[in-house]
Tab-separated table of C-alpha atoms and ligand atoms in Angstrom:
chain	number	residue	atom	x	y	z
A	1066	UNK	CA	53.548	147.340	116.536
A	1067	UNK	CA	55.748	149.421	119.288
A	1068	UNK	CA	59.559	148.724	119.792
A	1069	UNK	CA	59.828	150.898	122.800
A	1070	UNK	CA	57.817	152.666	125.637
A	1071	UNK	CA	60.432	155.118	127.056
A	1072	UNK	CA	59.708	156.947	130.178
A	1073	UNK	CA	61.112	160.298	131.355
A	1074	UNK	CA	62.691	161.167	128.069
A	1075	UNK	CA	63.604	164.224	127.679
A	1076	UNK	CA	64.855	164.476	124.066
A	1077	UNK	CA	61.492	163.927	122.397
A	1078	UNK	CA	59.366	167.489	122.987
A	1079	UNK	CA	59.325	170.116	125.804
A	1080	UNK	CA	59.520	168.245	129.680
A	1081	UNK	CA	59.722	165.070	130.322
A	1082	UNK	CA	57.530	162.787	128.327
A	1083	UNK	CA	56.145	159.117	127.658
A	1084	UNK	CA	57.684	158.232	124.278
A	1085	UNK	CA	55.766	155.229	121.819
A	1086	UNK	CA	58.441	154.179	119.498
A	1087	UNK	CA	56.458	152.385	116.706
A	1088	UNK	CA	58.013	149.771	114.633
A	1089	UNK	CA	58.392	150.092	110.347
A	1090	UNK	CA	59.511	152.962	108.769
A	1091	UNK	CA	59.472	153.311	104.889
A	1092	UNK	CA	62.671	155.595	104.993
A	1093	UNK	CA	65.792	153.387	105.451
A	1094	UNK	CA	68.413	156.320	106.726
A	1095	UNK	CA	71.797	154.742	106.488
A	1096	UNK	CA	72.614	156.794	110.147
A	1097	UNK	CA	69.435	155.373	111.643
A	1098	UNK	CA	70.104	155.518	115.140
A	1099	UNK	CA	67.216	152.788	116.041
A	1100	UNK	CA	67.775	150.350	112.652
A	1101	UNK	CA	65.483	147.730	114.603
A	1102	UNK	CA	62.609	150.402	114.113
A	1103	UNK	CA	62.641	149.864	110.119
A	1104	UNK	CA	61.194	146.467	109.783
A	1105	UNK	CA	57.323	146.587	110.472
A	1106	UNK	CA	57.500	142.692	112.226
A	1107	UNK	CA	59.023	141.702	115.334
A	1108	UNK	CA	62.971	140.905	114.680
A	1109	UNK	CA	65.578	138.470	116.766
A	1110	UNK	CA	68.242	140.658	118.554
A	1111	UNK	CA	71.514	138.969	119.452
A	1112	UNK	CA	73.805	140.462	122.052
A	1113	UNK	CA	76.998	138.215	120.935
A	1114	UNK	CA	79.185	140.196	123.472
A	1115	UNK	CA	76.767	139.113	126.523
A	1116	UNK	CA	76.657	135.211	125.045
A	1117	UNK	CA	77.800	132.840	127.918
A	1118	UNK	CA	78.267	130.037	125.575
A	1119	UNK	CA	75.852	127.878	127.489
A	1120	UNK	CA	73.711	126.589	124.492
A	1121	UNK	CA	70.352	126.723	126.356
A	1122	UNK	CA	68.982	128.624	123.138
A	1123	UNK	CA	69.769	125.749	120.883
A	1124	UNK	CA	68.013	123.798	123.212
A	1125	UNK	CA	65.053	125.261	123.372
A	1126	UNK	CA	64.143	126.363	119.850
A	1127	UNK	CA	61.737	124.362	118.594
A	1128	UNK	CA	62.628	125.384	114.525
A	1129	UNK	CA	66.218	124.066	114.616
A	1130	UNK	CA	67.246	126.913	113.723
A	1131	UNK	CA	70.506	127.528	115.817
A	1132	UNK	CA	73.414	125.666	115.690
A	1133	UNK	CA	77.116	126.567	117.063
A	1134	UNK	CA	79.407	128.490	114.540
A	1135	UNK	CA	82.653	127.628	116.389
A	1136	UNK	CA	82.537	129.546	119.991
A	1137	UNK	CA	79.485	131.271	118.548
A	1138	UNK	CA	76.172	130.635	118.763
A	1139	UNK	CA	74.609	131.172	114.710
A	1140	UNK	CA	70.661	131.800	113.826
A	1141	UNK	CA	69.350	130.500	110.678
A	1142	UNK	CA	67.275	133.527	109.563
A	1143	UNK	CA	65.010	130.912	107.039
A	1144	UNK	CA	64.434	128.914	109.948
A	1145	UNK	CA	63.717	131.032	112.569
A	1146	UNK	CA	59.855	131.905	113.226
A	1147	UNK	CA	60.788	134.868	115.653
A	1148	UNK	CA	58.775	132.760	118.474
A	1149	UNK	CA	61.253	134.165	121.126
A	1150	UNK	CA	61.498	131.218	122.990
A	1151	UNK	CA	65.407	131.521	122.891
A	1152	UNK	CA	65.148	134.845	123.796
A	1153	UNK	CA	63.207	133.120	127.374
A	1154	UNK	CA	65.801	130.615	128.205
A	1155	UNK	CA	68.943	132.435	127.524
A	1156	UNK	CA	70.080	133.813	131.030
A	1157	UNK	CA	72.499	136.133	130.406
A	1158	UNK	CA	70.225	138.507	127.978
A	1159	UNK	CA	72.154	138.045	124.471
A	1160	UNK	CA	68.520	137.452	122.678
A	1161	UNK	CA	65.707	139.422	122.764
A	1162	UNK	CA	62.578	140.081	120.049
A	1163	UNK	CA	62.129	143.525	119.145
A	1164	UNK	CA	58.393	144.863	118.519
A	1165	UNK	CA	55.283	143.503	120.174
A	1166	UNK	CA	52.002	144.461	119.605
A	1167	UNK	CA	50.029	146.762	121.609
A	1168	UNK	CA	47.149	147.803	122.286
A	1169	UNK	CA	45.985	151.800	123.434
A	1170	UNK	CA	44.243	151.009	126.562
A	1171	UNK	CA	47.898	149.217	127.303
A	1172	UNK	CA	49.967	152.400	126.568
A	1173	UNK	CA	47.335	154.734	128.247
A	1174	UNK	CA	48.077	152.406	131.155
A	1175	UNK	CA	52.272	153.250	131.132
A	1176	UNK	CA	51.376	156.618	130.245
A	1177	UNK	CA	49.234	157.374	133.457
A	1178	UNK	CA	52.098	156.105	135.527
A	1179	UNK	CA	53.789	159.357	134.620
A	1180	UNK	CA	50.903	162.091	134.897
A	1181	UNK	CA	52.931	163.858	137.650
A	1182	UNK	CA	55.807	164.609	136.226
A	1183	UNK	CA	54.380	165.203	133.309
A	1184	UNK	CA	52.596	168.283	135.157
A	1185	UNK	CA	55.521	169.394	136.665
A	1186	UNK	CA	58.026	169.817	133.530
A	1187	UNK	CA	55.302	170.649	131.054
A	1188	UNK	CA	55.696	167.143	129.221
A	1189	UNK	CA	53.548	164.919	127.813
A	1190	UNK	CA	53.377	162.208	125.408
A	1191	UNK	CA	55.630	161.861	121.776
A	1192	UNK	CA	54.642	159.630	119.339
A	1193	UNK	CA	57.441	158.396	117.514
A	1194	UNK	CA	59.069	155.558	115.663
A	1195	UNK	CA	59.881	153.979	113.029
A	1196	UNK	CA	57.337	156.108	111.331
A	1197	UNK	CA	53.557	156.805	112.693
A	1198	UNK	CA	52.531	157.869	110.017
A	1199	UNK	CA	52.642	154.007	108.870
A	1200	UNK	CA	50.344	152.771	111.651
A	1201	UNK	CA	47.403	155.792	110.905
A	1202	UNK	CA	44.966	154.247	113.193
A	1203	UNK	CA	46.630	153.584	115.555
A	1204	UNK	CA	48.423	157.076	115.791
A	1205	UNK	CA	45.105	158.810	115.602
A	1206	UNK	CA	43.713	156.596	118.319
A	1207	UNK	CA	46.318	157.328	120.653
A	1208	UNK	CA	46.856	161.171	119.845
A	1209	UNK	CA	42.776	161.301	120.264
A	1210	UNK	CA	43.140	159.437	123.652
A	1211	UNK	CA	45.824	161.922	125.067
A	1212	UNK	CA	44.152	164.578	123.688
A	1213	UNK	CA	40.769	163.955	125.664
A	1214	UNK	CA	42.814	163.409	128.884
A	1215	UNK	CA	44.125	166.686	128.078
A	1216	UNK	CA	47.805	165.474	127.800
A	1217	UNK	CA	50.155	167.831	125.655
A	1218	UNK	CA	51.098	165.951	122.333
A	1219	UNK	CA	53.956	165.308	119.950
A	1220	UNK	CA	54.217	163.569	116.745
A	1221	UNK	CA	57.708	162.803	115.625
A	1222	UNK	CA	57.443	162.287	111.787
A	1223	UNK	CA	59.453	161.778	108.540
A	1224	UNK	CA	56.182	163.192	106.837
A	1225	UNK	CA	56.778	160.204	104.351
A	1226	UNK	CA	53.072	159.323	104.131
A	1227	UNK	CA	49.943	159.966	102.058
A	1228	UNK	CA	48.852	164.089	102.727
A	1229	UNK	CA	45.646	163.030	104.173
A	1230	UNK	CA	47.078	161.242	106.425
A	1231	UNK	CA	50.246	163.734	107.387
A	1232	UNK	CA	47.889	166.831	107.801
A	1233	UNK	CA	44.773	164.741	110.040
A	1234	UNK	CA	47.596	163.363	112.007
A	1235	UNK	CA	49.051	166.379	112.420
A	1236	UNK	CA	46.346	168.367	113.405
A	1237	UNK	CA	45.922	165.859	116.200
A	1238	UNK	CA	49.132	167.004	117.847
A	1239	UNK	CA	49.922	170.084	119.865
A	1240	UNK	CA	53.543	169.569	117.869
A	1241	UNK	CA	54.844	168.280	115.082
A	1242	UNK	CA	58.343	167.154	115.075
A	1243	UNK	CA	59.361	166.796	111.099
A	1244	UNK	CA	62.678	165.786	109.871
A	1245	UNK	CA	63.838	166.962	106.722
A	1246	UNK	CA	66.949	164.867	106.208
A	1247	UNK	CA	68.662	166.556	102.519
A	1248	UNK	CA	67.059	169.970	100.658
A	1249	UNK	CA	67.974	167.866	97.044
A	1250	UNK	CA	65.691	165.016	95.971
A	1251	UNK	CA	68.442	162.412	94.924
A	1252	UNK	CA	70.617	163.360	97.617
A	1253	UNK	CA	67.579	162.849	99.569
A	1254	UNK	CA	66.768	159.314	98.091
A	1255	UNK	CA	70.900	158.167	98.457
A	1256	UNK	CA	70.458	158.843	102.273
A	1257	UNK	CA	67.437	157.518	103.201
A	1258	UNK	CA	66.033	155.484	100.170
A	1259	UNK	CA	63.215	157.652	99.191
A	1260	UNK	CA	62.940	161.598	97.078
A	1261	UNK	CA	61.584	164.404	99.202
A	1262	UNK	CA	59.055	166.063	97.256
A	1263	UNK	CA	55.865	164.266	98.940
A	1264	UNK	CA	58.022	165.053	102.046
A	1265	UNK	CA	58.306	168.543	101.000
A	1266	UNK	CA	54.396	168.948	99.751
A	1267	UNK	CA	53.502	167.211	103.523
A	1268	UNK	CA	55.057	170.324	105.283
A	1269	UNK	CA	53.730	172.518	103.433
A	1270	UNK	CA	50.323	171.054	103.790
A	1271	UNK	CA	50.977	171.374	107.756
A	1272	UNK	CA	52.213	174.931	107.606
A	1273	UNK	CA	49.229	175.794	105.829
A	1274	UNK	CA	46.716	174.347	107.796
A	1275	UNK	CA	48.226	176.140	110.667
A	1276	UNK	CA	50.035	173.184	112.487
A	1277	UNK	CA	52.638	174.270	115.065
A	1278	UNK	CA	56.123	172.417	113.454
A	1279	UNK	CA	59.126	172.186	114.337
A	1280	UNK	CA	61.495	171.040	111.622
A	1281	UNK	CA	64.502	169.148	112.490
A	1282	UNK	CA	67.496	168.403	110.907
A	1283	UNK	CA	70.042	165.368	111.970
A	1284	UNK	CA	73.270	166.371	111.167
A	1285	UNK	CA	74.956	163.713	109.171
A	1286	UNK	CA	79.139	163.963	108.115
A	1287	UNK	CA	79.519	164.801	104.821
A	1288	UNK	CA	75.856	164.453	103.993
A	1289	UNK	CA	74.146	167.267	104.765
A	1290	UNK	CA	76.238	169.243	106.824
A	1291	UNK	CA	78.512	170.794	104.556
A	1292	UNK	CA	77.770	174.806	103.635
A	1293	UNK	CA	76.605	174.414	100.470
A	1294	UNK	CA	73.718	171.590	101.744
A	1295	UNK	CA	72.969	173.915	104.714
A	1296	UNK	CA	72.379	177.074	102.749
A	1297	UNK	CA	69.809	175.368	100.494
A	1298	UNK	CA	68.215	173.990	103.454
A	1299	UNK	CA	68.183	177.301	104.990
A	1300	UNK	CA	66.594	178.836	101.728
A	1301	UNK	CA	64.122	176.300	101.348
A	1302	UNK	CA	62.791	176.439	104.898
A	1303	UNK	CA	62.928	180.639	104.819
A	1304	UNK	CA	60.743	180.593	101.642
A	1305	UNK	CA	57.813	178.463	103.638
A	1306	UNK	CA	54.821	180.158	104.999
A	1307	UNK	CA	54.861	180.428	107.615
A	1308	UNK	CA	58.402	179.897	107.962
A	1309	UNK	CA	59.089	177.393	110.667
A	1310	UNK	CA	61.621	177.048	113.807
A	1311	UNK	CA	64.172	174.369	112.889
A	1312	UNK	CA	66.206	172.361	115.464
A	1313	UNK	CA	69.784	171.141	114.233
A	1314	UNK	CA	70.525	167.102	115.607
A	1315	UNK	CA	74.145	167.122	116.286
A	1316	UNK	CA	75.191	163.222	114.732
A	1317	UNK	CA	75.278	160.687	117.423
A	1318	UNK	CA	78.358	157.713	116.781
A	1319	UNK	CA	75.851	155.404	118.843
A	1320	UNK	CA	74.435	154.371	115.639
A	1321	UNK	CA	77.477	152.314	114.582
A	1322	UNK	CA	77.179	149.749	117.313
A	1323	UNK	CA	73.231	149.386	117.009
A	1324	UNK	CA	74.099	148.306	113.318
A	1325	UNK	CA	76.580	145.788	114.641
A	1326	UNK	CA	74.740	143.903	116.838
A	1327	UNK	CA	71.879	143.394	113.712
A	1328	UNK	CA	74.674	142.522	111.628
A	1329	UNK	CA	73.610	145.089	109.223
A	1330	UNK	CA	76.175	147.396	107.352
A	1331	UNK	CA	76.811	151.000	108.349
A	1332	UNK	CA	78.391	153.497	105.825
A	1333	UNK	CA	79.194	156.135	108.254
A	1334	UNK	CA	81.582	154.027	110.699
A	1335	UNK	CA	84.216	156.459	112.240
A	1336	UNK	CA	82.304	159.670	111.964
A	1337	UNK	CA	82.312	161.631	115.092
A	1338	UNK	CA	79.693	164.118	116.411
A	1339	UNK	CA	80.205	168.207	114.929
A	1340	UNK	CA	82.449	170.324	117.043
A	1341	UNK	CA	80.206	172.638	118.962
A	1342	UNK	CA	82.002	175.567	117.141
A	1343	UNK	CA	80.821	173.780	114.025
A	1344	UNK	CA	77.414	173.760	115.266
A	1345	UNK	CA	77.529	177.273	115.454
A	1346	UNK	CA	78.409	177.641	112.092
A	1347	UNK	CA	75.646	176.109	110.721
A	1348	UNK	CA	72.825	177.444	112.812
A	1349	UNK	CA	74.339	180.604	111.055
A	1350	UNK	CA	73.348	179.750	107.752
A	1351	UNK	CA	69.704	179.435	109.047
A	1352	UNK	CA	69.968	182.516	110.515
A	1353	UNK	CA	70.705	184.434	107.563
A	1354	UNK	CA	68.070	182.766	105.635
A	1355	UNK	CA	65.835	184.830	108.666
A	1356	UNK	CA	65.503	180.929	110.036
A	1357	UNK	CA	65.554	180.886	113.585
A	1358	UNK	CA	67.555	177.718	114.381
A	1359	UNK	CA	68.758	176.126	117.647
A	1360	UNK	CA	71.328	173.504	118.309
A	1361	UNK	CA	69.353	170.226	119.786
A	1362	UNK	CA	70.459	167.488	121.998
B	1158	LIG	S1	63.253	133.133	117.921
B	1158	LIG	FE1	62.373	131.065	118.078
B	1158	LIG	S2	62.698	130.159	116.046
B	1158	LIG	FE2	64.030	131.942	116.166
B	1158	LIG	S3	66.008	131.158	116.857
B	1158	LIG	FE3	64.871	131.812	118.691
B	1158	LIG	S4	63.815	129.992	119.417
B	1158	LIG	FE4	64.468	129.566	117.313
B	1159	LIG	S1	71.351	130.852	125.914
B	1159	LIG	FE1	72.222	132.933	125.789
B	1159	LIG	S2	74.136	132.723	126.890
B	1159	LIG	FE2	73.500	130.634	126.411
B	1159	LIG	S3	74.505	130.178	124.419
B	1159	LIG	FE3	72.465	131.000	123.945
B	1159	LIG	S4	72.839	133.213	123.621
B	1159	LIG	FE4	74.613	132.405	124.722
Protein backbone atom coordinates (compact mmCIF):
# COMPACT_ATOMS: atom_id res chain seq x y z
CA UNK A 1 0.00 0.00 0.00
CA UNK A 2 2.22 3.18 -1.30
CA UNK A 3 0.96 6.85 -0.86
CA UNK A 4 3.68 8.32 -2.93
CA UNK A 5 6.40 7.54 -5.61
CA UNK A 6 8.59 10.72 -5.47
CA UNK A 7 11.19 11.25 -8.03
CA UNK A 8 14.40 13.30 -7.77
CA UNK A 9 14.17 13.80 -4.06
CA UNK A 10 16.83 14.85 -2.59
CA UNK A 11 16.00 14.86 1.16
CA UNK A 12 15.71 11.10 1.56
CA UNK A 13 19.65 9.67 1.40
CA UNK A 14 22.82 10.83 -0.46
CA UNK A 15 21.90 12.08 -4.47
CA UNK A 16 18.98 12.15 -5.89
CA UNK A 17 16.74 9.21 -5.33
CA UNK A 18 13.34 7.30 -6.15
CA UNK A 19 11.42 7.55 -2.85
CA UNK A 20 8.34 4.63 -1.99
CA UNK A 21 6.30 6.27 0.61
CA UNK A 22 4.31 3.31 2.09
CA UNK A 23 1.05 3.82 3.71
CA UNK A 24 0.28 2.81 7.83
CA UNK A 25 2.45 3.64 10.40
CA UNK A 26 1.89 2.37 14.04
CA UNK A 27 3.49 5.64 15.51
CA UNK A 28 0.91 8.49 15.37
CA UNK A 29 3.52 11.68 15.78
CA UNK A 30 1.32 14.62 16.54
CA UNK A 31 3.98 16.79 13.99
CA UNK A 32 3.57 14.15 11.31
CA UNK A 33 4.39 15.94 8.34
CA UNK A 34 2.53 13.24 5.92
CA UNK A 35 -0.69 12.40 8.50
CA UNK A 36 -2.30 10.62 5.32
CA UNK A 37 0.67 8.03 5.69
CA UNK A 38 -0.78 6.70 9.21
CA UNK A 39 -3.83 4.88 8.15
CA UNK A 40 -2.83 1.48 6.43
CA UNK A 41 -6.18 1.82 3.79
CA UNK A 42 -6.68 4.16 1.10
CA UNK A 43 -8.33 7.57 2.62
CA UNK A 44 -10.66 10.45 0.78
CA UNK A 45 -8.65 13.77 0.52
CA UNK A 46 -10.67 16.96 0.17
CA UNK A 47 -9.06 20.12 -1.13
CA UNK A 48 -12.06 22.52 0.19
CA UNK A 49 -9.99 25.61 -0.95
CA UNK A 50 -9.86 24.22 -4.75
CA UNK A 51 -13.91 23.23 -4.51
CA UNK A 52 -15.72 25.00 -7.48
CA UNK A 53 -19.03 24.38 -5.98
CA UNK A 54 -20.19 22.51 -9.03
CA UNK A 55 -21.72 19.39 -7.27
CA UNK A 56 -20.53 16.86 -9.91
CA UNK A 57 -19.21 14.71 -6.82
CA UNK A 58 -22.63 14.41 -5.33
CA UNK A 59 -23.62 13.33 -8.52
CA UNK A 60 -21.63 10.75 -9.11
CA UNK A 61 -21.23 8.86 -5.84
CA UNK A 62 -22.98 5.98 -5.94
CA UNK A 63 -23.12 5.59 -1.67
CA UNK A 64 -25.03 8.85 -1.09
CA UNK A 65 -22.71 9.82 0.82
CA UNK A 66 -22.24 13.63 0.02
CA UNK A 67 -24.59 16.13 0.45
CA UNK A 68 -24.10 20.15 0.51
CA UNK A 69 -23.28 21.67 4.02
CA UNK A 70 -24.28 25.24 3.02
CA UNK A 71 -21.59 26.51 0.23
CA UNK A 72 -19.71 23.35 1.15
CA UNK A 73 -19.65 20.24 -0.18
CA UNK A 74 -19.79 17.50 3.23
CA UNK A 75 -18.66 13.57 3.08
CA UNK A 76 -20.39 11.17 5.22
CA UNK A 77 -17.37 9.17 6.49
CA UNK A 78 -20.03 5.95 7.41
CA UNK A 79 -21.15 6.15 4.02
CA UNK A 80 -18.39 6.56 2.01
CA UNK A 81 -16.68 3.24 0.54
CA UNK A 82 -13.46 5.21 -0.59
CA UNK A 83 -14.44 4.03 -4.34
CA UNK A 84 -12.95 7.37 -5.66
CA UNK A 85 -15.37 7.91 -8.12
CA UNK A 86 -15.84 11.58 -6.82
CA UNK A 87 -12.40 11.97 -6.79
CA UNK A 88 -12.86 11.14 -11.11
CA UNK A 89 -15.54 13.59 -11.82
CA UNK A 90 -14.55 16.51 -9.79
CA UNK A 91 -12.63 18.87 -12.28
CA UNK A 92 -11.01 21.18 -10.37
CA UNK A 93 -8.88 18.49 -8.14
CA UNK A 94 -10.50 19.11 -4.50
CA UNK A 95 -10.80 15.05 -4.07
CA UNK A 96 -8.38 12.64 -4.41
CA UNK A 97 -7.80 8.88 -2.64
CA UNK A 98 -4.64 8.52 -0.98
CA UNK A 99 -2.81 4.94 -1.11
CA UNK A 100 -3.14 2.42 -3.90
CA UNK A 101 -1.75 -0.75 -4.06
CA UNK A 102 1.28 -1.70 -5.82
CA UNK A 103 2.97 -4.08 -6.98
CA UNK A 104 7.27 -4.38 -7.25
CA UNK A 105 7.57 -5.07 -10.84
CA UNK A 106 5.35 -1.58 -10.97
CA UNK A 107 7.83 0.45 -8.81
CA UNK A 108 10.94 -1.23 -10.45
CA UNK A 109 9.25 0.18 -13.55
CA UNK A 110 9.27 4.20 -12.08
CA UNK A 111 12.45 3.41 -10.59
CA UNK A 112 14.32 2.53 -13.94
CA UNK A 113 13.05 5.77 -15.36
CA UNK A 114 15.63 7.40 -13.13
CA UNK A 115 18.84 5.06 -13.46
CA UNK A 116 20.79 8.05 -14.90
CA UNK A 117 20.64 10.36 -12.55
CA UNK A 118 20.79 8.13 -10.13
CA UNK A 119 24.50 7.38 -11.48
CA UNK A 120 25.36 10.74 -11.70
CA UNK A 121 24.57 12.10 -7.99
CA UNK A 122 25.30 8.82 -6.28
CA UNK A 123 21.45 8.23 -5.46
CA UNK A 124 19.40 5.52 -5.41
CA UNK A 125 16.29 4.29 -4.02
CA UNK A 126 14.69 5.18 -0.14
CA UNK A 127 12.18 3.22 1.18
CA UNK A 128 10.05 5.12 3.32
CA UNK A 129 6.61 5.75 4.69
CA UNK A 130 4.34 5.49 6.89
CA UNK A 131 6.45 2.76 8.31
CA UNK A 132 8.14 -0.27 6.17
CA UNK A 133 8.73 -2.00 8.62
CA UNK A 134 4.75 -2.67 8.62
CA UNK A 135 4.65 -4.05 5.07
CA UNK A 136 7.91 -6.74 5.75
CA UNK A 137 7.42 -8.44 2.52
CA UNK A 138 7.02 -6.17 0.65
CA UNK A 139 10.08 -4.05 1.92
CA UNK A 140 12.31 -7.04 1.62
CA UNK A 141 11.08 -7.69 -1.88
CA UNK A 142 11.84 -4.40 -3.07
CA UNK A 143 15.22 -3.77 -1.10
CA UNK A 144 16.20 -7.45 -2.62
CA UNK A 145 15.14 -6.19 -6.14
CA UNK A 146 17.34 -2.95 -5.97
CA UNK A 147 19.87 -4.69 -4.44
CA UNK A 148 20.37 -7.29 -7.40
CA UNK A 149 20.21 -4.37 -9.91
CA UNK A 150 22.91 -3.06 -7.88
CA UNK A 151 21.00 0.18 -6.91
CA UNK A 152 22.31 1.93 -3.60
CA UNK A 153 19.57 1.53 -0.81
CA UNK A 154 17.87 3.37 2.01
CA UNK A 155 15.41 2.38 4.54
CA UNK A 156 13.77 5.21 6.36
CA UNK A 157 12.44 3.65 9.65
CA UNK A 158 10.82 4.43 13.06
CA UNK A 159 12.39 0.94 14.07
CA UNK A 160 8.84 0.38 15.69
CA UNK A 161 8.64 -3.27 14.57
CA UNK A 162 9.36 -6.82 15.75
CA UNK A 163 13.65 -7.19 15.97
CA UNK A 164 13.58 -9.84 13.43
CA UNK A 165 12.13 -7.95 11.28
CA UNK A 166 14.14 -4.40 12.01
CA UNK A 167 17.63 -6.15 11.81
CA UNK A 168 16.74 -8.56 8.28
CA UNK A 169 15.35 -5.41 6.91
CA UNK A 170 18.06 -3.60 7.79
CA UNK A 171 20.69 -5.61 6.66
CA UNK A 172 19.02 -5.35 3.28
CA UNK A 173 19.90 -1.68 3.02
CA UNK A 174 23.16 0.05 2.26
CA UNK A 175 21.53 2.74 4.99
CA UNK A 176 19.41 2.91 7.56
CA UNK A 177 17.68 6.08 8.26
CA UNK A 178 16.22 5.70 12.09
CA UNK A 179 14.35 8.31 13.89
CA UNK A 180 14.53 8.49 17.44
CA UNK A 181 11.83 11.02 18.22
CA UNK A 182 12.26 11.60 22.57
CA UNK A 183 15.39 9.84 24.76
CA UNK A 184 12.37 9.29 27.75
CA UNK A 185 9.83 6.50 27.28
CA UNK A 186 6.58 8.47 28.30
CA UNK A 187 7.71 11.50 26.73
CA UNK A 188 8.24 9.23 23.92
CA UNK A 189 4.67 7.62 24.05
CA UNK A 190 2.89 11.50 24.59
CA UNK A 191 4.51 12.40 21.15
CA UNK A 192 4.02 9.73 19.06
CA UNK A 193 1.64 7.21 20.87
CA UNK A 194 4.01 4.47 21.55
CA UNK A 195 7.33 3.93 24.51
CA UNK A 196 10.76 3.64 22.96
CA UNK A 197 12.36 0.80 24.48
CA UNK A 198 11.63 -1.83 21.51
CA UNK A 199 12.70 1.29 19.51
CA UNK A 200 15.74 1.58 21.53
CA UNK A 201 16.57 -2.46 21.65
CA UNK A 202 15.95 -2.24 17.46
CA UNK A 203 19.04 0.12 17.16
CA UNK A 204 20.95 -1.51 19.09
CA UNK A 205 20.27 -4.74 17.37
CA UNK A 206 21.38 -2.80 14.02
CA UNK A 207 24.51 -1.31 15.50
CA UNK A 208 25.48 -4.61 16.51
CA UNK A 209 25.02 -6.48 13.58
CA UNK A 210 27.12 -3.93 11.89
CA UNK A 211 24.38 -1.94 9.92
CA UNK A 212 25.53 1.46 8.61
CA UNK A 213 22.74 4.01 10.57
CA UNK A 214 22.16 7.10 10.57
CA UNK A 215 20.00 8.31 13.42
CA UNK A 216 17.83 11.23 12.96
CA UNK A 217 16.19 13.44 15.07
CA UNK A 218 13.07 15.87 13.98
CA UNK A 219 13.24 18.74 15.92
CA UNK A 220 9.92 19.39 17.50
CA UNK A 221 9.13 23.00 19.74
CA UNK A 222 9.10 22.37 23.10
CA UNK A 223 9.26 18.62 22.71
CA UNK A 224 12.44 17.56 22.29
CA UNK A 225 14.41 20.40 21.56
CA UNK A 226 14.94 21.95 24.73
CA UNK A 227 18.70 21.37 26.48
CA UNK A 228 17.81 19.20 28.93
CA UNK A 229 15.95 16.61 26.14
CA UNK A 230 18.99 17.13 23.86
CA UNK A 231 21.66 16.26 26.37
CA UNK A 232 19.99 12.93 27.22
CA UNK A 233 19.66 12.26 23.66
CA UNK A 234 23.18 13.07 23.17
CA UNK A 235 24.19 10.67 26.13
CA UNK A 236 22.14 7.96 25.05
CA UNK A 237 23.35 7.89 21.46
CA UNK A 238 27.31 8.43 22.74
CA UNK A 239 26.94 5.33 25.01
CA UNK A 240 25.91 3.01 21.74
CA UNK A 241 28.41 0.82 20.10
CA UNK A 242 29.26 1.75 17.80
CA UNK A 243 28.18 5.13 18.35
CA UNK A 244 26.29 6.40 15.37
CA UNK A 245 26.22 9.77 13.13
CA UNK A 246 22.97 11.59 13.96
CA UNK A 247 21.27 14.13 11.63
CA UNK A 248 19.15 16.96 13.44
CA UNK A 249 15.48 17.69 11.27
CA UNK A 250 14.98 21.31 11.70
CA UNK A 251 10.70 21.38 12.34
CA UNK A 252 8.89 22.08 9.19
CA UNK A 253 5.33 24.46 9.83
CA UNK A 254 4.07 22.54 6.58
CA UNK A 255 2.61 20.05 8.81
CA UNK A 256 -0.17 22.35 10.08
CA UNK A 257 -1.93 22.70 6.78
CA UNK A 258 -1.61 18.85 5.82
CA UNK A 259 -3.66 18.35 9.15
CA UNK A 260 -6.22 20.85 7.95
CA UNK A 261 -7.17 19.64 4.88
CA UNK A 262 -7.84 15.88 6.77
CA UNK A 263 -9.68 17.73 9.24
CA UNK A 264 -7.59 16.21 11.86
CA UNK A 265 -6.30 18.25 14.95
CA UNK A 266 -2.75 19.54 15.23
CA UNK A 267 -1.25 20.46 18.70
CA UNK A 268 1.68 22.28 17.44
CA UNK A 269 -0.20 25.11 15.30
CA UNK A 270 1.98 28.34 15.33
CA UNK A 271 5.34 26.79 15.93
CA UNK A 272 7.94 28.02 13.62
CA UNK A 273 11.11 26.25 12.35
CA UNK A 274 14.57 26.67 14.99
CA UNK A 275 16.66 29.69 14.30
CA UNK A 276 19.74 28.46 12.54
CA UNK A 277 21.77 29.85 15.54
CA UNK A 278 19.57 27.53 17.56
CA UNK A 279 20.47 24.74 15.43
CA UNK A 280 23.85 25.27 16.27
CA UNK A 281 23.25 25.04 19.71
CA UNK A 282 21.99 21.83 19.74
CA UNK A 283 24.27 20.01 17.38
CA UNK A 284 26.60 21.18 20.31
CA UNK A 285 25.20 19.08 22.81
CA UNK A 286 25.88 16.05 20.49
CA UNK A 287 29.11 17.10 20.08
CA UNK A 288 30.12 17.02 23.53
CA UNK A 289 28.57 13.75 24.07
CA UNK A 290 31.66 12.85 21.23
CA UNK A 291 28.32 12.58 18.79
CA UNK A 292 29.09 13.79 15.54
CA UNK A 293 25.88 15.60 14.50
CA UNK A 294 24.90 17.64 11.42
CA UNK A 295 22.07 19.99 10.82
CA UNK A 296 19.65 18.28 7.98
CA UNK A 297 17.35 19.76 5.51
S1 LIG B 1 -15.05 8.09 -2.44
FE1 LIG B 1 -16.82 7.10 -3.41
S2 LIG B 1 -18.22 6.65 -1.71
FE2 LIG B 1 -16.74 8.12 -0.94
S3 LIG B 1 -17.70 10.13 -1.22
FE3 LIG B 1 -16.43 9.73 -3.05
S4 LIG B 1 -17.81 8.78 -4.52
FE4 LIG B 1 -18.82 8.66 -2.53
S1 LIG C 1 -16.88 18.08 -8.06
FE1 LIG C 1 -15.09 19.07 -7.11
S2 LIG C 1 -15.39 21.21 -7.63
FE2 LIG C 1 -17.37 20.24 -7.96
S3 LIG C 1 -18.46 20.48 -5.97
FE3 LIG C 1 -17.40 18.50 -5.89
S4 LIG C 1 -15.44 18.97 -4.87
FE4 LIG C 1 -16.28 20.91 -5.59
Amino acid sequence: MVFDLRRYSVHDGPGIRTAVFLKGCPLHCSWCHNPESQWPEPQLLVRDHRCLHCGACIAACPRAALHWEGARVATDPARCEVCGACADACPAEARAVVGRSMRVTEILREIERDLPFFDQSGGGVTVTGGEPLAQPQFTSALLSACRERQLHTVLDTSGYAPTEVAVALGGLADLVLFDLKHPDDERHREGTGVGNALILHNLRRLLAAGVDVLVRIPLVPGYNDGAAELQRAAALIGALEPVPRVELLPFHAAAEEKHRRFGLPYRHAGARPQQRSALDVCRDHFARAGVTAVVGG
